[in-house]
Amino acid sequence: VQTSTSVLADAADHYIFVSSISAYDLSGAGGSPDQVILEPIVDEDFALITPPEGWSDGDDAPYGLMKALSEGIVHDAFPGRATIVRPGLIVGPGDPTDRFTYWPVRLDEGGEVLAPGNPEHANQVIDQRDLTEWIVRLAESGTAGDFNATGPAERMSMAQMLERVGAAASNPYELTWVTEAFLQEQGVSPWSDLPAWIPGDPLMFVDVRSAVAAGLTFRDLTVTSRDTLEWDRTRPAEARANRQFGMSRERERAALDSWAARVG
């Protein structure tokens, strides 16, 4: 970012930087697995991560800090001419990480599905096509400013997300909601074992009103899920058998059986 802004500062009228909501400093934001966030805590004016004492430009930096530092570089080089886009979880066809793909694939397989925690927890994702098409429009219009870029436009609960994902499934399924406390006992981790789920995290429901006012639009999540399934079927068998995120079916079954024994 430092190199590109120094080269382009006097040669370009407008600079768009794709940052991340991970640039926000949540150290004082609260949030806990049993907290259901009903209104956004984080908007574009929320504090960004700052370097720890003694840090210098030559030191390594974690992802969020690197994004926050890069934002500062862009604003310094393009004052009033910069656009900062802070996406949340980017999903859809073409994503090899399985951070969202787990759910369309799992629900499409059918049967009893482990659904995590309180179904009313907030959740946000953004289809990569909605994000990139909007960024192109920002470039065409020369729109400057800082924007959180995730979706949908209104609050979406985990239950609503799975319902919309499930509408793309070709086989009948049944959700079994299992409490956060039990999943913790079983060593089931949010985000990695059960993707797109971090209960009570303020970054799962950030304010996107500025982006919507600037033209960000959203495909229906069922469309995203259907398209993701179609793309996933084209992946090599090895990639599908060795997914980067999500529980194995054997581990899910063991957790469901343990839960059934617990609740009787």
PDB file of C-alpha atoms in Angstrom:
ATOM      1  CA  VAL A   1       0.000   0.000   0.000  1.00  0.00           C
ATOM      2  CA  GLN A   2       2.826   2.377   0.845  1.00  0.00           C
ATOM      3  CA  THR A   3       4.473   1.706  -2.500  1.00  0.00           C
ATOM      4  CA  SER A   4       1.323   2.015  -4.603  1.00  0.00           C
ATOM      5  CA  THR A   5       0.085   5.195  -2.926  1.00  0.00           C
ATOM      6  CA  SER A   6       3.457   6.878  -3.269  1.00  0.00           C
ATOM      7  CA  VAL A   7       3.523   6.069  -6.982  1.00  0.00           C
ATOM      8  CA  LEU A   8      -0.106   7.011  -7.636  1.00  0.00           C
ATOM      9  CA  ALA A   9      -0.683  10.005  -5.358  1.00  0.00           C
ATOM     10  CA  ASP A  10       0.018  12.538  -8.112  1.00  0.00           C
ATOM     11  CA  ALA A  11      -1.149  10.371 -10.994  1.00  0.00           C
ATOM     12  CA  ALA A  12      -4.579   9.147  -9.902  1.00  0.00           C
ATOM     13  CA  ASP A  13      -7.678  11.029  -8.851  1.00  0.00           C
ATOM     14  CA  HIS A  14      -9.116   8.307  -6.619  1.00  0.00           C
ATOM     15  CA  TYR A  15      -7.805   5.332  -4.623  1.00  0.00           C
ATOM     16  CA  ILE A  16      -9.944   2.449  -3.337  1.00  0.00           C
ATOM     17  CA  PHE A  17      -8.532   0.222  -0.620  1.00  0.00           C
ATOM     18  CA  VAL A  18     -10.224  -3.019   0.405  1.00  0.00           C
ATOM     19  CA  SER A  19      -9.713  -3.238   4.145  1.00  0.00           C
ATOM     20  CA  SER A  20     -11.688  -5.393   6.591  1.00  0.00           C
ATOM     21  CA  ILE A  21     -13.978  -5.080   9.586  1.00  0.00           C
ATOM     22  CA  SER A  22     -11.110  -6.872  11.344  1.00  0.00           C
ATOM     23  CA  ALA A  23      -9.405  -3.460  11.442  1.00  0.00           C
ATOM     24  CA  TYR A  24     -11.679  -2.405  14.307  1.00  0.00           C
ATOM     25  CA  ASP A  25     -10.378  -2.442  17.869  1.00  0.00           C
ATOM     26  CA  LEU A  26     -12.893  -4.493  19.837  1.00  0.00           C
ATOM     27  CA  SER A  27     -10.952  -4.488  23.094  1.00  0.00           C
ATOM     28  CA  GLY A  28     -13.584  -2.332  24.777  1.00  0.00           C
ATOM     29  CA  ALA A  29     -16.610  -3.336  22.733  1.00  0.00           C
ATOM     30  CA  GLY A  30     -17.893  -6.060  25.006  1.00  0.00           C
ATOM     31  CA  GLY A  31     -19.589  -9.071  23.534  1.00  0.00           C
ATOM     32  CA  SER A  32     -19.869 -12.603  24.915  1.00  0.00           C
ATOM     33  CA  PRO A  33     -21.266 -15.900  23.617  1.00  0.00           C
ATOM     34  CA  ASP A  34     -24.488 -15.459  25.595  1.00  0.00           C
ATOM     35  CA  GLN A  35     -25.067 -11.862  24.422  1.00  0.00           C
ATOM     36  CA  VAL A  36     -27.550 -11.409  21.596  1.00  0.00           C
ATOM     37  CA  ILE A  37     -26.633  -8.200  19.763  1.00  0.00           C
ATOM     38  CA  LEU A  38     -29.795  -6.478  18.576  1.00  0.00           C
ATOM     39  CA  GLU A  39     -28.299  -3.186  17.372  1.00  0.00           C
ATOM     40  CA  PRO A  40     -24.900  -2.550  15.751  1.00  0.00           C
ATOM     41  CA  ILE A  41     -22.105  -1.531  18.094  1.00  0.00           C
ATOM     42  CA  VAL A  42     -19.578  -0.897  15.325  1.00  0.00           C
ATOM     43  CA  ASP A  43     -19.992   1.806  12.676  1.00  0.00           C
ATOM     44  CA  GLU A  44     -17.398   3.506  10.460  1.00  0.00           C
ATOM     45  CA  ASP A  45     -16.354   5.871  13.261  1.00  0.00           C
ATOM     46  CA  PHE A  46     -15.527   3.058  15.678  1.00  0.00           C
ATOM     47  CA  ALA A  47     -11.872   2.977  16.795  1.00  0.00           C
ATOM     48  CA  LEU A  48      -9.385   1.080  14.661  1.00  0.00           C
ATOM     49  CA  ILE A  49      -6.574  -1.102  15.957  1.00  0.00           C
ATOM     50  CA  THR A  50      -3.424   0.831  16.813  1.00  0.00           C
ATOM     51  CA  PRO A  51       0.136  -0.512  17.040  1.00  0.00           C
ATOM     52  CA  PRO A  52       1.299  -1.764  20.421  1.00  0.00           C
ATOM     53  CA  GLU A  53       3.942   0.206  22.298  1.00  0.00           C
ATOM     54  CA  GLY A  54       7.356  -0.252  20.787  1.00  0.00           C
ATOM     55  CA  TRP A  55       6.071  -1.398  17.390  1.00  0.00           C
ATOM     56  CA  SER A  56       7.913  -0.079  14.313  1.00  0.00           C
ATOM     57  CA  ASP A  57       7.160  -0.136  10.591  1.00  0.00           C
ATOM     58  CA  GLY A  58       9.572  -2.999  10.032  1.00  0.00           C
ATOM     59  CA  ASP A  59       7.823  -5.316  12.476  1.00  0.00           C
ATOM     60  CA  ASP A  60       5.354  -7.984  11.497  1.00  0.00           C
ATOM     61  CA  ALA A  61       1.731  -7.080  12.165  1.00  0.00           C
ATOM     62  CA  PRO A  62      -1.387  -9.207  12.551  1.00  0.00           C
ATOM     63  CA  TYR A  63      -4.060  -8.996   9.879  1.00  0.00           C
ATOM     64  CA  GLY A  64      -6.314  -6.406  11.550  1.00  0.00           C
ATOM     65  CA  LEU A  65      -3.488  -4.068  12.463  1.00  0.00           C
ATOM     66  CA  MET A  66      -2.026  -4.297   8.958  1.00  0.00           C
ATOM     67  CA  LYS A  67      -5.372  -3.299   7.492  1.00  0.00           C
ATOM     68  CA  ALA A  68      -5.758  -0.386   9.911  1.00  0.00           C
ATOM     69  CA  LEU A  69      -2.246   0.889   9.192  1.00  0.00           C
ATOM     70  CA  SER A  70      -2.847   0.597   5.458  1.00  0.00           C
ATOM     71  CA  GLU A  71      -6.024   2.660   5.771  1.00  0.00           C
ATOM     72  CA  GLY A  72      -4.001   5.458   7.358  1.00  0.00           C
ATOM     73  CA  ILE A  73      -1.462   5.361   4.555  1.00  0.00           C
ATOM     74  CA  VAL A  74      -4.225   5.648   1.957  1.00  0.00           C
ATOM     75  CA  HIS A  75      -5.942   8.583   3.657  1.00  0.00           C
ATOM     76  CA  ASP A  76      -2.624  10.412   4.053  1.00  0.00           C
ATOM     77  CA  ALA A  77      -1.758   9.963   0.373  1.00  0.00           C
ATOM     78  CA  PHE A  78      -5.261  10.673  -0.975  1.00  0.00           C
ATOM     79  CA  PRO A  79      -6.917  13.104   1.435  1.00  0.00           C
ATOM     80  CA  GLY A  80     -10.568  13.437   0.470  1.00  0.00           C
ATOM     81  CA  ARG A  81      -9.965  11.200  -2.554  1.00  0.00           C
ATOM     82  CA  ALA A  82      -9.864   7.786  -0.892  1.00  0.00           C
ATOM     83  CA  THR A  83     -12.450   5.059  -0.459  1.00  0.00           C
ATOM     84  CA  ILE A  84     -12.012   2.491   2.298  1.00  0.00           C
ATOM     85  CA  VAL A  85     -14.154  -0.634   1.944  1.00  0.00           C
ATOM     86  CA  ARG A  86     -14.328  -2.845   5.047  1.00  0.00           C
ATOM     87  CA  PRO A  87     -15.919  -6.169   4.116  1.00  0.00           C
ATOM     88  CA  GLY A  88     -17.155  -8.763   6.526  1.00  0.00           C
ATOM     89  CA  LEU A  89     -17.129 -12.452   5.627  1.00  0.00           C
ATOM     90  CA  ILE A  90     -16.949 -12.674   1.825  1.00  0.00           C
ATOM     91  CA  VAL A  91     -18.843 -15.703   0.485  1.00  0.00           C
ATOM     92  CA  GLY A  92     -20.185 -17.227  -2.680  1.00  0.00           C
ATOM     93  CA  PRO A  93     -19.049 -19.216  -5.708  1.00  0.00           C
ATOM     94  CA  GLY A  94     -15.302 -19.276  -6.154  1.00  0.00           C
ATOM     95  CA  ASP A  95     -14.384 -19.144  -2.444  1.00  0.00           C
ATOM     96  CA  PRO A  96     -12.009 -22.047  -1.707  1.00  0.00           C
ATOM     97  CA  THR A  97     -11.881 -21.498   2.067  1.00  0.00           C
ATOM     98  CA  ASP A  98     -15.187 -23.240   2.950  1.00  0.00           C
ATOM     99  CA  ARG A  99     -15.855 -20.536   5.574  1.00  0.00           C
ATOM    100  CA  PHE A 100     -19.445 -20.343   4.317  1.00  0.00           C
ATOM    101  CA  THR A 101     -19.618 -23.181   1.788  1.00  0.00           C
ATOM    102  CA  TYR A 102     -19.894 -25.639   4.685  1.00  0.00           C
ATOM    103  CA  TRP A 103     -23.514 -24.635   5.281  1.00  0.00           C
ATOM    104  CA  PRO A 104     -24.952 -24.927   1.733  1.00  0.00           C
ATOM    105  CA  VAL A 105     -23.156 -28.252   1.325  1.00  0.00           C
ATOM    106  CA  ARG A 106     -24.213 -29.590   4.716  1.00  0.00           C
ATOM    107  CA  LEU A 107     -27.870 -28.611   4.385  1.00  0.00           C
ATOM    108  CA  ASP A 108     -27.977 -29.943   0.834  1.00  0.00           C
ATOM    109  CA  GLU A 109     -26.859 -33.350   2.115  1.00  0.00           C
ATOM    110  CA  GLY A 110     -29.944 -33.431   4.340  1.00  0.00           C
ATOM    111  CA  GLY A 111     -30.668 -35.303   7.547  1.00  0.00           C
ATOM    112  CA  GLU A 112     -30.153 -34.031  11.067  1.00  0.00           C
ATOM    113  CA  VAL A 113     -27.912 -30.959  11.072  1.00  0.00           C
ATOM    114  CA  LEU A 114     -26.194 -29.480  14.111  1.00  0.00           C
ATOM    115  CA  ALA A 115     -27.170 -25.812  14.380  1.00  0.00           C
ATOM    116  CA  PRO A 116     -25.034 -23.802  16.774  1.00  0.00           C
ATOM    117  CA  GLY A 117     -26.135 -21.902  19.860  1.00  0.00           C
ATOM    118  CA  ASN A 118     -28.904 -19.381  20.173  1.00  0.00           C
ATOM    119  CA  PRO A 119     -30.740 -19.114  16.831  1.00  0.00           C
ATOM    120  CA  GLU A 120     -31.254 -15.388  17.481  1.00  0.00           C
ATOM    121  CA  HIS A 121     -27.557 -14.509  17.346  1.00  0.00           C
ATOM    122  CA  ALA A 122     -26.803 -11.970  14.609  1.00  0.00           C
ATOM    123  CA  ASN A 123     -24.974 -12.941  11.453  1.00  0.00           C
ATOM    124  CA  GLN A 124     -23.628 -11.116   8.397  1.00  0.00           C
ATOM    125  CA  VAL A 125     -22.036 -12.211   5.121  1.00  0.00           C
ATOM    126  CA  ILE A 126     -21.493 -10.583   1.713  1.00  0.00           C
ATOM    127  CA  ASP A 127     -21.654 -12.280  -1.687  1.00  0.00           C
ATOM    128  CA  GLN A 128     -18.379 -11.576  -3.475  1.00  0.00           C
ATOM    129  CA  ARG A 129     -20.329 -10.504  -6.569  1.00  0.00           C
ATOM    130  CA  ASP A 130     -22.337  -7.911  -4.661  1.00  0.00           C
ATOM    131  CA  LEU A 131     -19.121  -6.596  -3.129  1.00  0.00           C
ATOM    132  CA  THR A 132     -17.046  -6.406  -6.294  1.00  0.00           C
ATOM    133  CA  GLU A 133     -19.819  -4.986  -8.481  1.00  0.00           C
ATOM    134  CA  TRP A 134     -20.399  -2.260  -5.896  1.00  0.00           C
ATOM    135  CA  ILE A 135     -16.670  -1.453  -5.713  1.00  0.00           C
ATOM    136  CA  VAL A 136     -16.661  -0.992  -9.494  1.00  0.00           C
ATOM    137  CA  ARG A 137     -19.588   1.416  -9.166  1.00  0.00           C
ATOM    138  CA  LEU A 138     -17.719   3.339  -6.447  1.00  0.00           C
ATOM    139  CA  ALA A 139     -14.779   3.685  -8.809  1.00  0.00           C
ATOM    140  CA  GLU A 140     -16.989   4.822 -11.685  1.00  0.00           C
ATOM    141  CA  SER A 141     -18.700   7.460  -9.546  1.00  0.00           C
ATOM    142  CA  GLY A 142     -15.553   8.519  -7.669  1.00  0.00           C
ATOM    143  CA  THR A 143     -17.346   8.044  -4.351  1.00  0.00           C
ATOM    144  CA  ALA A 144     -15.011   8.695  -1.410  1.00  0.00           C
ATOM    145  CA  GLY A 145     -15.429   7.712   2.233  1.00  0.00           C
ATOM    146  CA  ASP A 146     -15.201   4.789   4.652  1.00  0.00           C
ATOM    147  CA  PHE A 147     -17.757   1.985   4.359  1.00  0.00           C
ATOM    148  CA  ASN A 148     -18.565  -1.240   6.173  1.00  0.00           C
ATOM    149  CA  ALA A 149     -19.404  -3.731   3.439  1.00  0.00           C
ATOM    150  CA  THR A 150     -21.296  -6.775   4.592  1.00  0.00           C
ATOM    151  CA  GLY A 151     -24.915  -7.758   4.574  1.00  0.00           C
ATOM    152  CA  PRO A 152     -27.797  -7.990   4.308  1.00  0.00           C
ATOM    153  CA  ALA A 153     -29.201  -4.495   4.749  1.00  0.00           C
ATOM    154  CA  GLU A 154     -31.305  -5.560   7.722  1.00  0.00           C
ATOM    155  CA  ARG A 155     -30.447  -7.646  10.777  1.00  0.00           C
ATOM    156  CA  MET A 156     -30.180 -11.354   9.997  1.00  0.00           C
ATOM    157  CA  SER A 157     -30.241 -13.990  12.728  1.00  0.00           C
ATOM    158  CA  MET A 158     -28.397 -17.302  12.534  1.00  0.00           C
ATOM    159  CA  ALA A 159     -31.775 -19.026  12.174  1.00  0.00           C
ATOM    160  CA  GLN A 160     -32.700 -16.775   9.261  1.00  0.00           C
ATOM    161  CA  MET A 161     -29.333 -17.383   7.620  1.00  0.00           C
ATOM    162  CA  LEU A 162     -29.736 -21.154   7.804  1.00  0.00           C
ATOM    163  CA  GLU A 163     -33.324 -20.906   6.585  1.00  0.00           C
ATOM    164  CA  ARG A 164     -32.220 -18.947   3.507  1.00  0.00           C
ATOM    165  CA  VAL A 165     -29.310 -21.308   2.904  1.00  0.00           C
ATOM    166  CA  GLY A 166     -31.610 -24.287   3.362  1.00  0.00           C
ATOM    167  CA  ALA A 167     -33.994 -23.021   0.715  1.00  0.00           C
ATOM    168  CA  ALA A 168     -31.333 -23.991  -1.829  1.00  0.00           C
ATOM    169  CA  ALA A 169     -31.027 -27.544  -0.484  1.00  0.00           C
ATOM    170  CA  SER A 170     -32.227 -30.467  -2.588  1.00  0.00           C
ATOM    171  CA  ASN A 171     -32.720 -32.903   0.311  1.00  0.00           C
ATOM    172  CA  PRO A 172     -34.889 -32.634   3.449  1.00  0.00           C
ATOM    173  CA  TYR A 173     -33.030 -31.661   6.598  1.00  0.00           C
ATOM    174  CA  GLU A 174     -33.771 -30.978  10.249  1.00  0.00           C
ATOM    175  CA  LEU A 175     -31.886 -28.462  12.397  1.00  0.00           C
ATOM    176  CA  THR A 176     -31.007 -29.445  15.952  1.00  0.00           C
ATOM    177  CA  TRP A 177     -30.011 -26.348  17.929  1.00  0.00           C
ATOM    178  CA  VAL A 178     -27.272 -27.097  20.447  1.00  0.00           C
ATOM    179  CA  THR A 179     -26.268 -24.618  23.157  1.00  0.00           C
ATOM    180  CA  GLU A 180     -22.987 -22.725  23.158  1.00  0.00           C
ATOM    181  CA  ALA A 181     -22.099 -24.144  26.576  1.00  0.00           C
ATOM    182  CA  PHE A 182     -22.479 -27.733  25.380  1.00  0.00           C
ATOM    183  CA  LEU A 183     -20.496 -27.078  22.210  1.00  0.00           C
ATOM    184  CA  GLN A 184     -17.719 -25.582  24.315  1.00  0.00           C
ATOM    185  CA  GLU A 185     -17.712 -28.703  26.484  1.00  0.00           C
ATOM    186  CA  GLN A 186     -17.345 -30.781  23.327  1.00  0.00           C
ATOM    187  CA  GLY A 187     -14.428 -28.659  22.115  1.00  0.00           C
ATOM    188  CA  VAL A 188     -16.398 -27.399  19.120  1.00  0.00           C
ATOM    189  CA  SER A 189     -14.942 -24.070  18.042  1.00  0.00           C
ATOM    190  CA  PRO A 190     -16.878 -21.172  16.537  1.00  0.00           C
ATOM    191  CA  TRP A 191     -15.745 -20.076  13.077  1.00  0.00           C
ATOM    192  CA  SER A 192     -13.499 -23.052  12.344  1.00  0.00           C
ATOM    193  CA  ASP A 193     -15.609 -26.091  13.309  1.00  0.00           C
ATOM    194  CA  LEU A 194     -18.898 -24.297  12.636  1.00  0.00           C
ATOM    195  CA  PRO A 195     -18.154 -21.576  10.078  1.00  0.00           C
ATOM    196  CA  ALA A 196     -19.788 -18.147   9.817  1.00  0.00           C
ATOM    197  CA  TRP A 197     -20.703 -18.298  13.504  1.00  0.00           C
ATOM    198  CA  ILE A 198     -19.100 -16.333  16.352  1.00  0.00           C
ATOM    199  CA  PRO A 199     -21.807 -15.909  19.014  1.00  0.00           C
ATOM    200  CA  GLY A 200     -22.023 -12.476  20.578  1.00  0.00           C
ATOM    201  CA  ASP A 201     -19.208 -10.998  18.469  1.00  0.00           C
ATOM    202  CA  PRO A 202     -19.881  -7.325  17.603  1.00  0.00           C
ATOM    203  CA  LEU A 203     -18.367  -7.920  14.157  1.00  0.00           C
ATOM    204  CA  MET A 204     -21.221 -10.285  13.298  1.00  0.00           C
ATOM    205  CA  PHE A 205     -23.560  -7.280  13.143  1.00  0.00           C
ATOM    206  CA  VAL A 206     -21.904  -4.031  12.070  1.00  0.00           C
ATOM    207  CA  ASP A 207     -23.648  -0.923  10.763  1.00  0.00           C
ATOM    208  CA  VAL A 208     -23.881  -1.011   6.951  1.00  0.00           C
ATOM    209  CA  ARG A 209     -26.250   1.920   6.406  1.00  0.00           C
ATOM    210  CA  SER A 210     -23.556   4.100   4.840  1.00  0.00           C
ATOM    211  CA  ALA A 211     -22.711   1.452   2.265  1.00  0.00           C
ATOM    212  CA  VAL A 212     -26.381   0.882   1.440  1.00  0.00           C
ATOM    213  CA  ALA A 213     -26.847   4.637   0.995  1.00  0.00           C
ATOM    214  CA  ALA A 214     -23.837   4.566  -1.347  1.00  0.00           C
ATOM    215  CA  GLY A 215     -25.458   1.921  -3.521  1.00  0.00           C
ATOM    216  CA  LEU A 216     -24.508  -1.462  -2.043  1.00  0.00           C
ATOM    217  CA  THR A 217     -27.170  -4.025  -2.955  1.00  0.00           C
ATOM    218  CA  PHE A 218     -27.602  -7.674  -2.013  1.00  0.00           C
ATOM    219  CA  ARG A 219     -28.558 -10.866  -3.776  1.00  0.00           C
ATOM    220  CA  ASP A 220     -30.891 -13.121  -1.848  1.00  0.00           C
ATOM    221  CA  LEU A 221     -28.800 -15.482   0.268  1.00  0.00           C
ATOM    222  CA  THR A 222     -30.665 -18.427  -1.229  1.00  0.00           C
ATOM    223  CA  VAL A 223     -29.292 -17.410  -4.642  1.00  0.00           C
ATOM    224  CA  THR A 224     -25.787 -17.162  -3.190  1.00  0.00           C
ATOM    225  CA  SER A 225     -26.188 -20.607  -1.607  1.00  0.00           C
ATOM    226  CA  ARG A 226     -27.522 -22.212  -4.779  1.00  0.00           C
ATOM    227  CA  ASP A 227     -24.702 -20.739  -6.857  1.00  0.00           C
ATOM    228  CA  THR A 228     -22.152 -21.783  -4.255  1.00  0.00           C
ATOM    229  CA  LEU A 229     -23.431 -25.358  -4.375  1.00  0.00           C
ATOM    230  CA  GLU A 230     -23.247 -25.429  -8.161  1.00  0.00           C
ATOM    231  CA  TRP A 231     -19.685 -24.115  -8.072  1.00  0.00           C
ATOM    232  CA  ASP A 232     -18.677 -26.499  -5.283  1.00  0.00           C
ATOM    233  CA  ARG A 233     -19.694 -29.491  -7.397  1.00  0.00           C
ATOM    234  CA  THR A 234     -17.087 -28.435  -9.983  1.00  0.00           C
ATOM    235  CA  ARG A 235     -14.210 -28.520  -7.477  1.00  0.00           C
ATOM    236  CA  PRO A 236     -11.696 -31.362  -7.475  1.00  0.00           C
ATOM    237  CA  ALA A 237     -12.763 -34.310  -5.330  1.00  0.00           C
ATOM    238  CA  GLU A 238      -9.683 -33.878  -3.156  1.00  0.00           C
ATOM    239  CA  ALA A 239     -10.627 -30.293  -2.278  1.00  0.00           C
ATOM    240  CA  ARG A 240     -14.157 -31.338  -1.401  1.00  0.00           C
ATOM    241  CA  ALA A 241     -12.921 -34.214   0.735  1.00  0.00           C
ATOM    242  CA  ASN A 242     -10.434 -32.033   2.621  1.00  0.00           C
ATOM    243  CA  ARG A 243     -12.325 -28.851   3.428  1.00  0.00           C
ATOM    244  CA  GLN A 244     -10.458 -26.105   5.257  1.00  0.00           C
ATOM    245  CA  PHE A 245     -13.352 -25.200   7.576  1.00  0.00           C
ATOM    246  CA  GLY A 246     -16.180 -27.154   9.139  1.00  0.00           C
ATOM    247  CA  MET A 247     -16.727 -30.317  11.164  1.00  0.00           C
ATOM    248  CA  SER A 248     -16.487 -33.791   9.754  1.00  0.00           C
ATOM    249  CA  ARG A 249     -19.804 -35.625   9.552  1.00  0.00           C
ATOM    250  CA  GLU A 250     -18.500 -38.155  12.085  1.00  0.00           C
ATOM    251  CA  ARG A 251     -17.699 -35.456  14.615  1.00  0.00           C
ATOM    252  CA  GLU A 252     -21.039 -33.750  14.031  1.00  0.00           C
ATOM    253  CA  ARG A 253     -22.848 -37.066  14.569  1.00  0.00           C
ATOM    254  CA  ALA A 254     -20.949 -37.690  17.805  1.00  0.00           C
ATOM    255  CA  ALA A 255     -21.852 -34.221  19.108  1.00  0.00           C
ATOM    256  CA  LEU A 256     -25.508 -34.680  18.174  1.00  0.00           C
ATOM    257  CA  ASP A 257     -25.640 -38.074  19.884  1.00  0.00           C
ATOM    258  CA  SER A 258     -24.056 -36.633  23.019  1.00  0.00           C
ATOM    259  CA  TRP A 259     -26.548 -33.769  22.985  1.00  0.00           C
ATOM    260  CA  ALA A 260     -29.473 -36.169  22.600  1.00  0.00           C
ATOM    261  CA  ALA A 261     -28.228 -38.159  25.575  1.00  0.00           C
ATOM    262  CA  ARG A 262     -27.887 -34.982  27.610  1.00  0.00           C
ATOM    263  CA  VAL A 263     -31.380 -33.621  26.944  1.00  0.00           C
ATOM    264  CA  GLY A 264     -33.053 -37.009  27.057  1.00  0.00           C
TER     265      GLY A 264
END
